[in-house]
Amino acid sequence: MFLHYIDLSWRSIKRTPVISFLMVFAIAIGIGLTMTSLSVYHMMSMDPIPHKSGNIFYPQLNIMDDGNEWHSSDNLPYQLTYQDAINLYNADIPVLKSPSFRSGFSVHLNSPEVKPTMEPARLVNREFFTIFDRPFVYGAPWSRDSQDTHEYVVVISEKINDRLFAGKNSVGQHIYLDNNSYRIVGVSANWEHHVKYYDVNNGAFNVAEQLYIPFSIAPLEEIGTWGNMNGWKHENSKGYQGLLASERVWIQFWAQLNTMQEKQQFGDYLISYMDDQREKGRFNREVLEFKLRNVTEWLEYNKVVSEDNRILVGLSFMFLLVCVSNILGLLLAKFLKRAPEVGVRRALGASKRHIFAQHIVEVSVIGLAGGLLGIAIAQLGLWGVRVTNSYYGALANMDVSMLLTAPIIALTASFLAGIYPAWLVCRTQPAIYLKSQ
Amino acid sequence: MLTMNNVSKIYQTNSVQTHALRDFSLTVNEGEFIAVTGPSGSGKTTFLNIAGLLEPFTSGQYTLDGVDIGGLSDNQTADLRNQKIGYIFQGFNLIPDLNLYENVEVPLRYRGIAAKERKIRIEQCLEQVGLASRAKHLPQQLSGGQQQRVAIARALAGKPRFLLADEPTGNLDSLMARQVMELLEEINKNGATIVMVTHDAELARRAPRNIQVVDGQLADFTLYQGKPTLAATRDNETVVASGV
């Protein structure tokens, strides 16, 4: 019977092509707009590393003396000082952890044939690659020895490898970052993240860095940050060494804590560390405070998905509702015009349920067609977002879940629009129309 | 087959009550062919609609093939309509988008009959009304008489025991009307009970039993024994109009 209803729907659509097209178009516009905003929102809010987002933690320490305030919701700085980051990394706790910060270099081969380019880089420790499951096309992260001996090694992205080495295995080759030669130890796969969750301080939707070098090289080369740096008190520190010893925060830090016990131990360590630092003259505060947030908590805390985005999604759904109400009117006109035919069907044995099902299937066919056209319109909308705002480029895409969601929303919307007209027409008293036809 | 006892139908619009049927009582036996006549607005079609379960009645009792109709749900009346009753309308009421084959198929689909069985029945019925060769035509490609024959085929396809015809020849010329009447007579001979509403006195006379409805009441000597106001005798049966 279902296939028969589909057949009847198709005939009905062909019989009233203009009104049918209007309904399909109304749903398509509504779905197009809704899916555009919903896709961006979905990409923004989706878990970037779902298999372990609950096990990767970002520590925050309240470094300020009593009486000082930070501009965060819980009075905690968003980043760590260099000295805290180093101390936490060197702590004797058997978990994966890594400090990091964003910088950038002029990348070249010290040859006039290849034009230098400016590329963003990240200074990390080797554990960073394991914590964030970074796959390698060639090679591997640098060794602990290389890191401890301040060896000038680099992991380059696939993109840079393609540009400088035509995609061939470049492990063992050297490239220049500014004026220093670095030995390539690995080529990591391009990092196509939607949200740069490991460093939201420096633009949550920025593209991933193309170079990774050991964190230990930073003090040697006095590598500056390309990110935010904040302080809470006046300091007379001068030069790079002064920065490293200062209370200014500019380092991100991640630790992989696989169990509640590991998290508890790490938290206990943070308290004892702050207590120890207090004895050395830092952390002059009565109550020592810290926070360990996992990836999803961290993104929420940083309001990566802003209220504006939520409002936009809400508005687009309201627009869809307007479309639905228009379709409802058109469906009422269309279905009630068909009441005489329904009267005949009822006389021939159709129950109200049959008539209702027939019309709901027709509405669903219209909804599905609108949904598919809506996906095309949404693609156009997302293309518009990509073209006009490169910062949101990676977000303006529809993944499979959104492609599947679009027809579901379209079907739901059309069902909402059609339920009343279908109910009304299924209550047709056959006797009224049989004589008058 | 059909028994109505004191069935009344009142249409209520705001402050106006219209009595379409008043204490209407009638028994139709299996295999009968009854012609229902009466002036316009007398309640003939209302009677036919109630008999065909197309509209509810206000009071009284109606039993169809042993089933008390009062209190049946919509699904139950739909099933009963589908399985026991066939309709032929004055205006044919064919669905314009469907070809003849598909029009005849409509009641069979609602009955849940398998496609193979449907095909056999449809072809048989179209053959019976002489339109098998035009199964793929749309209704508008046929004459009025042909359309009515399709409607008859549709009514027959479900093998109903009870056939209701509302002015089946009303839109046809006399030749077509005669052909349709002959078809109905043949169907009746094959065992179907037929109740036919008509204005055509000649056609009515061809039916073995005539009843007349006047002002929503049955003009029948069995109801009004001893006080008939109008009587006509034909084929050993007396039909009386009450003149109320």
XYZ file of C-alpha atoms in Angstrom:
681
model
C 0.000 0.000 0.000
C 2.919 2.303 0.782
C 4.212 2.089 -2.790
C 0.696 2.737 -4.039
C 0.560 5.862 -1.899
C 3.892 6.970 -3.351
C 2.458 6.441 -6.826
C -0.638 8.463 -5.924
C 1.603 11.198 -4.485
C 3.569 11.421 -7.703
C 0.364 11.654 -9.742
C -0.938 14.351 -7.425
C 2.293 16.320 -7.744
C 2.113 16.076 -11.530
C -1.524 17.167 -11.457
C -0.695 20.364 -9.566
C 2.886 21.134 -10.588
C 2.894 24.814 -9.628
C 1.534 24.408 -6.119
C 3.718 21.332 -5.609
C 6.813 23.198 -6.745
C 5.959 26.073 -4.411
C 5.758 23.680 -1.493
C 8.984 21.881 -2.421
C 10.710 25.225 -2.870
C 9.420 26.586 0.453
C 10.764 23.529 2.284
C 14.001 23.681 0.305
C 14.608 27.319 1.236
C 13.809 26.613 4.883
C 16.000 23.529 4.949
C 18.771 25.262 3.026
C 18.985 28.094 5.510
C 18.552 25.858 8.533
C 21.157 23.360 7.384
C 23.649 26.113 6.575
C 23.541 27.495 10.105
C 23.106 24.081 11.691
C 26.095 22.638 9.813
C 28.364 25.432 10.974
C 27.035 25.052 14.516
C 27.435 21.275 14.326
C 31.032 21.550 13.170
C 31.751 24.084 15.891
C 30.208 22.065 18.647
C 31.118 18.535 17.636
C 33.582 16.603 19.757
C 36.898 17.017 17.908
C 38.485 13.887 19.330
C 35.548 11.758 20.467
C 37.471 8.584 21.328
C 39.556 10.316 23.989
C 38.183 13.797 24.603
C 37.316 12.737 28.147
C 40.906 11.696 28.849
C 42.824 14.742 27.690
C 42.972 17.514 30.282
C 44.002 21.123 30.321
C 45.233 22.388 33.708
C 44.629 25.940 34.912
C 46.392 27.324 37.957
C 45.413 30.387 39.883
C 48.843 32.010 40.000
C 47.679 35.370 41.249
C 48.287 36.770 44.690
C 45.174 37.265 46.772
C 43.272 40.389 45.808
C 43.925 40.070 42.082
C 41.359 39.078 39.526
C 41.463 37.486 36.105
C 39.012 38.256 33.327
C 37.730 34.681 33.163
C 34.446 33.403 34.536
C 36.142 31.499 37.376
C 39.071 33.834 37.976
C 41.566 31.373 36.498
C 44.112 32.289 33.798
C 43.601 30.577 30.455
C 47.278 29.689 30.023
C 50.344 28.801 32.099
C 53.586 30.588 32.774
C 56.671 29.151 31.127
C 58.134 28.081 34.453
C 54.924 26.290 35.518
C 54.683 24.545 32.138
C 58.285 23.325 32.397
C 57.846 22.253 36.010
C 54.656 20.348 35.259
C 56.265 18.650 32.287
C 59.294 17.620 34.341
C 57.179 16.403 37.265
C 57.664 12.767 38.059
C 54.162 11.689 37.122
C 53.952 8.823 34.624
C 51.388 10.370 32.276
C 51.671 11.815 28.785
C 51.931 15.584 28.957
C 53.194 18.389 26.799
C 53.511 22.157 26.888
C 53.021 23.986 23.614
C 52.741 27.396 22.047
C 52.217 28.781 18.595
C 54.909 30.571 16.673
C 56.019 30.834 13.062
C 58.987 30.823 10.747
C 60.133 31.599 7.305
C 60.531 28.186 5.708
C 63.059 27.660 2.927
C 65.707 25.323 1.598
C 68.467 27.934 1.525
C 68.260 27.795 -2.229
C 67.197 30.521 -4.642
C 65.034 28.007 -6.505
C 62.467 27.647 -3.756
C 60.722 30.731 -2.573
C 60.530 31.030 1.252
C 57.091 31.073 2.829
C 55.926 32.092 6.228
C 54.407 29.147 8.045
C 52.819 28.803 11.492
C 54.646 26.424 13.796
C 53.981 24.816 17.151
C 56.587 24.178 19.781
C 55.723 20.989 21.592
C 57.231 18.036 23.317
C 57.196 14.669 21.607
C 54.247 13.434 23.717
C 52.021 15.979 21.980
C 51.766 13.701 18.922
C 50.643 10.742 21.007
C 48.209 12.722 23.114
C 46.441 14.032 20.014
C 46.823 10.868 17.926
C 48.656 12.597 15.127
C 49.315 10.111 12.322
C 52.588 10.209 10.399
C 52.973 9.780 6.662
C 56.722 9.336 7.011
C 58.969 8.983 10.048
C 57.932 9.588 13.637
C 58.179 12.191 16.397
C 61.673 13.096 17.534
C 63.268 10.996 20.245
C 63.484 11.920 23.901
C 67.230 12.254 23.440
C 66.818 14.723 20.596
C 64.444 16.698 22.765
C 66.704 16.664 25.837
C 69.833 17.531 23.848
C 68.071 20.412 22.107
C 68.603 18.898 18.706
C 67.273 20.966 15.838
C 64.682 18.580 14.513
C 61.320 19.223 12.945
C 58.112 17.439 12.019
C 56.651 18.982 8.909
C 53.129 18.716 7.575
C 52.203 16.737 4.511
C 51.360 20.018 2.814
C 54.884 21.398 3.259
C 56.347 18.053 2.299
C 54.319 18.155 -0.918
C 55.483 21.668 -1.690
C 59.162 21.307 -0.857
C 59.774 17.616 -1.592
C 57.030 16.786 -4.067
C 55.450 14.432 -1.562
C 58.474 12.134 -1.347
C 59.815 10.818 1.922
C 61.816 13.769 3.254
C 62.881 12.224 6.554
C 66.576 12.957 7.067
C 66.508 16.011 4.807
C 67.073 19.512 6.161
C 64.957 22.591 5.897
C 65.579 26.084 7.155
C 63.319 27.776 9.683
C 64.433 31.388 9.586
C 68.187 31.011 9.622
C 68.547 27.656 11.309
C 68.744 24.294 9.663
C 66.445 21.599 11.064
C 66.557 17.891 10.322
C 63.212 16.454 9.297
C 62.299 13.487 11.482
C 58.713 13.045 10.431
C 55.960 14.109 8.070
C 52.608 14.295 9.808
C 49.320 13.911 7.982
C 47.495 17.161 7.384
C 45.451 18.034 10.455
C 41.958 18.772 9.163
C 40.298 19.802 12.405
C 37.186 21.941 12.546
C 38.048 23.461 15.871
C 41.621 24.022 16.925
C 40.774 22.589 20.275
C 44.341 22.216 21.552
C 44.836 25.981 21.377
C 41.642 27.995 21.427
C 43.491 30.988 22.912
C 44.854 31.887 19.531
C 41.742 31.597 17.421
C 39.569 28.522 17.838
C 39.039 28.175 14.112
C 42.545 28.844 12.856
C 44.197 26.285 10.628
C 46.620 23.785 12.107
C 50.313 24.560 12.278
C 52.488 23.183 9.491
C 55.664 22.710 11.555
C 56.399 21.171 14.938
C 59.705 21.678 16.704
C 60.855 20.725 20.201
C 59.694 23.024 22.979
C 63.237 22.889 24.382
C 64.549 24.926 21.448
C 62.426 27.949 22.409
C 64.843 29.382 25.035
C 67.859 28.716 22.820
C 66.480 30.589 19.851
C 64.346 32.910 21.949
C 61.330 31.997 19.900
C 58.425 34.327 20.530
C 54.802 33.380 20.680
C 52.324 34.157 17.916
C 49.587 33.892 20.457
C 48.185 35.795 23.403
C 50.319 36.674 26.383
C 48.797 38.070 29.575
C 50.023 39.170 32.960
C 48.417 40.086 36.246
C 51.048 42.278 37.872
C 53.706 44.747 36.909
C 57.077 43.073 36.385
C 60.429 44.527 35.544
C 61.542 41.431 33.676
C 63.605 42.217 30.622
C 64.462 40.172 27.563
C 63.531 36.662 26.689
C 65.050 35.197 29.846
C 63.010 37.654 31.821
C 59.877 36.447 30.050
C 60.668 32.836 30.883
C 61.012 33.683 34.564
C 58.012 35.996 34.648
C 54.431 35.513 35.825
C 53.116 36.128 32.340
C 50.970 33.349 30.925
C 51.383 32.249 27.321
C 51.892 28.471 27.309
C 49.209 25.856 26.708
C 49.526 22.536 28.435
C 47.806 19.172 27.947
C 47.998 15.935 29.904
C 46.481 12.593 29.062
C 44.887 11.153 32.202
C 43.330 7.837 31.355
C 41.644 7.041 34.651
C 39.943 8.873 37.474
C 42.843 7.792 39.636
C 45.352 9.426 37.284
C 43.266 12.564 37.280
C 43.101 12.530 41.074
C 46.872 12.021 41.338
C 47.552 14.797 38.858
C 45.233 17.125 40.788
C 46.951 16.231 44.047
C 50.271 16.954 42.423
C 49.067 20.379 41.251
C 48.102 21.299 44.824
C 51.405 20.125 46.220
C 53.234 21.924 43.415
C 51.441 25.199 44.124
C 52.074 24.757 47.833
C 55.752 24.222 47.107
C 55.826 27.299 44.874
C 54.091 29.299 47.604
C 56.959 28.498 49.918
C 59.278 29.865 47.236
C 57.403 33.150 47.156
C 54.893 32.590 44.404
C 51.140 31.801 44.650
C 50.646 34.215 47.546
C 47.122 33.202 48.239
C 45.192 31.659 51.055
C 43.304 29.137 48.947
C 45.179 27.323 46.213
C 43.026 26.860 43.156
C 43.321 24.798 40.012
C 41.054 23.293 37.427
C 41.442 20.290 35.154
C 39.105 20.411 32.178
C 38.814 17.781 29.500
C 38.521 18.724 25.833
C 34.766 19.177 25.710
C 34.714 21.051 29.020
C 37.563 23.215 27.773
C 35.710 24.129 24.577
C 32.583 24.924 26.525
C 34.522 26.971 29.063
C 36.054 29.009 26.266
C 32.649 29.513 24.630
C 33.953 28.244 21.317
C 30.338 28.025 20.197
C 29.177 31.526 20.853
C 25.683 32.585 21.829
C 25.399 34.268 18.430
C 25.706 30.922 16.708
C 22.976 29.444 18.843
C 20.731 32.423 18.141
C 21.428 32.047 14.418
C 20.404 28.391 14.515
C 17.277 29.340 16.467
C 16.398 32.036 13.938
C 16.894 29.677 11.023
C 14.536 27.168 12.631
C 12.011 29.950 13.106
C 12.336 30.726 9.411
C 11.708 27.054 8.691
C 8.595 27.340 10.836
C 7.410 30.243 8.676
C 7.972 28.052 5.611
C 6.039 25.260 7.296
C 3.095 27.553 7.990
C 3.053 28.608 4.327
C 3.117 25.001 3.227
C 0.307 24.253 5.643
C -1.854 26.826 3.864
C -1.019 25.424 0.451
C -1.669 21.879 1.613
C -5.017 22.870 3.073
C -6.046 24.326 -0.275
C -4.733 21.331 -2.185
C -6.161 18.610 0.025
C -9.556 20.161 0.589
C -9.952 20.614 -3.153
C -9.549 16.874 -3.351
C -12.339 16.168 -0.852
C -14.723 14.831 -3.546
C -12.169 12.215 -4.595
C -11.619 11.373 -0.944
C -15.405 10.985 -0.633
C -15.342 8.402 -3.427
C -12.435 6.560 -1.836
C -14.210 6.529 1.506
C -17.347 5.187 -0.167
C -15.284 2.446 -1.771
C -13.947 1.255 1.559
C -11.075 3.526 2.532
C -10.918 4.110 6.265
C -9.859 7.421 7.756
C -6.524 5.771 8.443
C -6.083 4.934 4.751
C -6.863 8.494 3.701
C -4.630 9.974 6.381
C -1.749 7.696 5.395
C -2.169 8.522 1.701
C -1.934 12.247 2.363
C 0.896 11.976 4.853
C 2.892 9.979 2.313
C 2.236 12.688 -0.258
C 3.388 15.345 2.187
C 6.466 13.263 2.946
C 7.326 12.949 -0.744
C 7.097 16.729 -1.027
C 9.168 17.078 2.149
C 11.810 14.682 0.908
C 12.076 16.481 -2.423
C 12.326 19.763 -0.520
C 14.971 18.254 1.748
C 17.122 17.149 -1.175
C 16.803 20.507 -2.890
C 17.466 22.078 0.515
C 20.773 20.216 0.766
C 21.801 21.734 -2.566
C 20.804 25.201 -1.299
C 22.680 24.571 1.960
C 25.783 23.602 -0.034
C 25.453 26.890 -1.868
C 25.092 28.716 1.448
C 28.129 26.970 2.933
C 30.124 27.761 -0.174
C 29.135 31.393 0.369
C 30.400 31.210 3.961
C 33.687 29.679 2.810
C 34.187 32.296 0.139
C 33.324 35.275 2.288
C 34.933 34.148 5.543
C 38.020 31.968 5.296
C 38.334 31.856 9.105
C 35.208 29.656 9.181
C 36.322 27.763 6.071
C 36.795 24.412 7.771
C 33.457 24.751 9.550
C 31.348 25.527 6.518
C 30.895 21.946 5.451
C 28.225 19.298 5.767
C 29.372 16.000 7.154
C 27.485 12.733 6.712
C 25.444 13.220 9.874
C 24.227 16.597 8.605
C 23.478 15.140 5.163
C 21.305 12.560 6.879
C 19.794 15.112 9.241
C 18.581 17.369 6.422
C 15.981 14.936 5.025
C 14.891 14.044 8.544
C 14.269 17.695 9.391
C 12.537 18.147 6.024
C 10.313 15.144 6.652
C 9.518 16.337 10.165
C 8.740 19.835 8.894
C 6.518 18.536 6.111
C 4.819 16.151 8.534
C 4.100 19.076 10.862
C 2.713 21.055 7.944
C 0.684 18.147 6.627
C -0.750 16.593 9.732
C -3.633 19.065 10.084
C -4.691 19.142 6.403
C -4.419 15.328 6.252
C -6.476 14.990 9.424
C -9.053 17.409 8.056
C -9.404 15.651 4.718
C -9.579 12.195 6.277
C -12.649 13.331 8.205
C -14.461 13.970 4.943
C -18.040 12.714 5.055
C -18.315 10.837 1.759
C -22.023 11.434 1.369
C -21.540 15.209 1.022
C -19.540 14.912 -2.179
C -20.879 11.861 -3.936
C -24.052 13.467 -5.184
C -22.444 16.780 -6.058
C -19.497 15.487 -8.084
C -30.107 -8.714 4.302
C -31.060 -5.161 5.325
C -33.412 -4.187 8.116
C -34.179 -0.629 9.195
C -36.421 -0.032 12.170
C -37.666 3.476 12.870
C -34.523 5.010 11.464
C -34.504 8.801 11.587
C -32.044 11.298 10.252
C -32.083 14.899 11.363
C -29.777 17.543 9.909
C -29.131 20.307 12.372
C -27.909 23.699 11.224
C -27.890 26.390 13.897
C -31.528 26.749 14.833
C -32.966 24.768 11.923
C -33.728 21.071 12.142
C -34.428 19.168 8.951
C -35.942 15.721 9.205
C -34.535 13.874 6.220
C -35.886 10.502 7.380
C -38.632 9.919 9.948
C -39.153 6.540 11.565
C -38.109 4.838 8.387
C -38.582 1.087 8.483
C -37.762 -1.304 5.678
C -36.646 -4.857 5.158
C -34.761 -5.881 2.036
C -34.303 -9.574 1.484
C -31.328 -11.292 -0.065
C -31.419 -11.195 -3.868
C -34.086 -8.505 -4.176
C -33.990 -5.723 -6.767
C -35.762 -2.684 -5.354
C -36.411 0.606 -7.067
C -36.800 3.582 -4.761
C -38.739 6.486 -6.145
C -40.079 9.687 -4.744
C -40.075 13.419 -5.318
C -36.890 15.458 -5.079
C -35.912 16.153 -1.494
C -38.045 13.329 -0.180
C -35.088 11.541 1.449
C -34.263 8.872 -1.150
C -30.564 9.652 -1.244
C -30.395 10.021 2.532
C -31.898 6.551 2.826
C -29.373 5.223 0.312
C -26.448 6.911 2.105
C -27.501 5.464 5.445
C -28.086 2.060 3.894
C -24.606 2.280 2.350
C -23.008 3.388 5.644
C -21.959 6.654 4.057
C -23.525 8.703 6.810
C -24.741 7.978 10.309
C -28.394 8.037 11.332
C -29.808 9.961 14.261
C -31.999 7.275 15.846
C -33.489 3.866 15.209
C -31.916 0.550 14.416
C -30.214 -0.634 11.262
C -28.961 -4.169 10.701
C -26.991 -5.108 7.587
C -26.371 -8.779 6.946
C -26.839 -9.500 10.631
C -24.523 -6.733 11.813
C -25.995 -3.986 13.992
C -24.627 -0.826 12.448
C -25.259 1.438 15.433
C -22.090 1.975 17.417
C -19.646 0.641 14.826
C -16.350 2.486 14.600
C -15.201 4.287 11.474
C -12.817 1.463 10.611
C -15.544 -1.125 11.070
C -18.009 0.711 8.840
C -15.232 1.241 6.266
C -14.520 -2.484 6.281
C -18.193 -3.313 5.993
C -18.619 -0.872 3.109
C -15.610 -2.317 1.403
C -16.588 -5.954 1.793
C -20.336 -6.024 1.441
C -21.450 -2.949 -0.481
C -20.954 -1.741 -4.025
C -21.930 1.760 -5.181
C -23.029 3.171 -8.466
C -23.455 6.932 -8.551
C -25.349 9.199 -10.885
C -22.183 11.155 -11.654
C -20.095 7.966 -12.020
C -17.505 9.340 -9.583
C -14.554 7.817 -11.345
C -11.163 9.165 -10.265
C -9.943 11.191 -13.225
C -6.203 10.515 -12.737
C -6.632 6.769 -12.764
C -7.248 4.702 -15.861
C -10.137 2.252 -15.999
C -8.065 -0.610 -14.639
C -6.876 1.489 -11.707
C -10.348 2.850 -10.995
C -11.754 -0.634 -10.707
C -8.779 -1.569 -8.567
C -9.477 1.054 -5.865
C -11.856 -0.939 -3.613
C -9.761 -4.071 -4.041
C -6.651 -2.321 -2.779
C -8.459 -1.167 0.349
C -9.568 -4.731 0.907
C -5.933 -5.862 0.806
C -6.397 -8.283 -2.074
C -3.140 -9.489 -3.638
C -2.080 -8.011 -6.995
C -2.538 -11.271 -8.892
C -6.079 -11.773 -7.625
C -6.845 -8.101 -8.263
C -5.788 -8.451 -11.872
C -8.059 -11.444 -12.450
C -11.063 -9.716 -10.889
C -10.529 -6.421 -12.680
C -10.203 -8.096 -16.053
C -13.323 -10.156 -15.379
C -15.362 -7.129 -14.373
C -14.224 -4.989 -17.276
C -15.011 -7.904 -19.567
C -18.448 -8.147 -18.023
C -19.220 -4.505 -18.814
C -17.640 -4.781 -22.250
C -14.687 -2.466 -21.652
C -11.794 -4.893 -21.274
C -10.081 -3.510 -24.341
C -10.061 0.005 -22.923
C -8.518 -0.774 -19.553
C -5.703 1.727 -20.035
C -7.977 4.598 -21.051
C -8.693 7.473 -18.734
C -12.322 8.130 -17.750
C -12.494 11.382 -19.723
C -11.771 9.439 -22.888
C -15.040 7.548 -22.507
C -18.690 8.410 -23.099
C -21.054 8.821 -20.165
C -22.520 5.370 -20.661
C -19.089 3.805 -20.796
C -18.064 5.637 -17.643
C -21.119 4.329 -15.854
C -20.232 0.818 -16.969
C -16.775 1.298 -15.496
C -18.417 2.452 -12.259
C -20.515 -0.717 -12.327
C -17.385 -2.801 -12.926
C -15.767 -1.062 -9.953
C -18.812 -1.812 -7.820
C -18.774 -5.445 -8.910
C -15.054 -6.025 -8.491
C -15.344 -6.461 -4.761
C -18.084 -9.082 -5.313
C -20.511 -7.165 -3.084
C -23.676 -8.814 -1.854
C -25.411 -5.468 -1.737
C -25.383 -3.010 -4.619
C -26.605 0.541 -4.131
C -27.312 2.657 -7.188
C -28.189 6.322 -6.928
C -29.810 7.461 -10.161
C -27.468 5.273 -12.178
C -29.007 6.368 -15.443
C -29.632 9.974 -14.490
C -26.852 11.334 -16.684
C -27.388 8.964 -19.599
C -29.514 9.044 -22.718
C -32.318 6.496 -23.015
C -30.303 3.963 -25.003
C -27.390 4.047 -22.572
C -29.851 3.960 -19.667
C -31.452 0.809 -21.035
C -28.051 -0.857 -21.431
C -27.083 -0.004 -17.856
C -30.423 -1.279 -16.582
C -29.941 -4.546 -18.428
C -26.542 -4.870 -16.832
C -28.024 -4.332 -13.366
C -30.706 -6.914 -14.042
C -28.020 -9.403 -15.048
C -26.072 -8.658 -11.886
C -29.210 -9.174 -9.809
C -29.836 -12.503 -11.531
C -26.329 -13.510 -10.473
C -27.353 -13.087 -6.834
C -26.600 -9.508 -5.794
C -29.196 -7.550 -3.852
C -29.802 -4.197 -5.542
C -31.394 -1.041 -4.241
C -31.729 1.577 -6.959
C -32.903 5.147 -6.487
C -34.398 6.550 -9.669
C -36.638 9.274 -10.992
C -37.320 7.288 -14.100
C -40.726 5.631 -13.724
C -40.071 3.320 -16.669
C -36.858 2.021 -15.101
C -38.556 1.687 -11.727
C -41.254 -0.439 -13.257
C -38.607 -2.884 -14.489
C -37.529 -3.551 -10.881
C -39.436 -6.421 -9.227
C -40.172 -4.292 -6.142
C -40.895 -0.587 -5.909
C -40.994 1.563 -2.839
C -41.669 5.250 -2.607
C -40.221 7.741 -0.171
C -42.194 10.848 0.609
C -41.175 13.424 3.184
C -38.645 11.070 4.692
C -41.103 8.286 5.227
C -41.639 5.038 3.440
C -44.938 4.856 1.655
C -45.668 1.191 2.190
C -48.906 -0.510 3.075
C -47.059 -2.614 5.616
C -46.371 0.530 7.581
C -49.651 2.261 7.028
C -52.151 -0.540 7.065
C -55.645 0.679 7.029
C -54.863 4.279 6.193
C -53.327 4.403 2.763
C -53.545 7.672 0.894
C -52.041 6.630 -2.402
C -51.550 3.171 -3.819
C -50.262 1.567 -6.955
C -50.257 -2.101 -7.724
C -47.756 -3.888 -9.877
C -46.423 -7.376 -10.020
C -48.462 -8.585 -7.041
C -47.062 -5.873 -4.747
C -48.779 -2.819 -3.422
C -46.763 0.290 -2.834
C -48.366 3.142 -0.969
C -47.319 6.743 -0.608
C -48.347 8.143 2.720
C -48.841 11.680 1.577
C -47.714 12.951 4.944
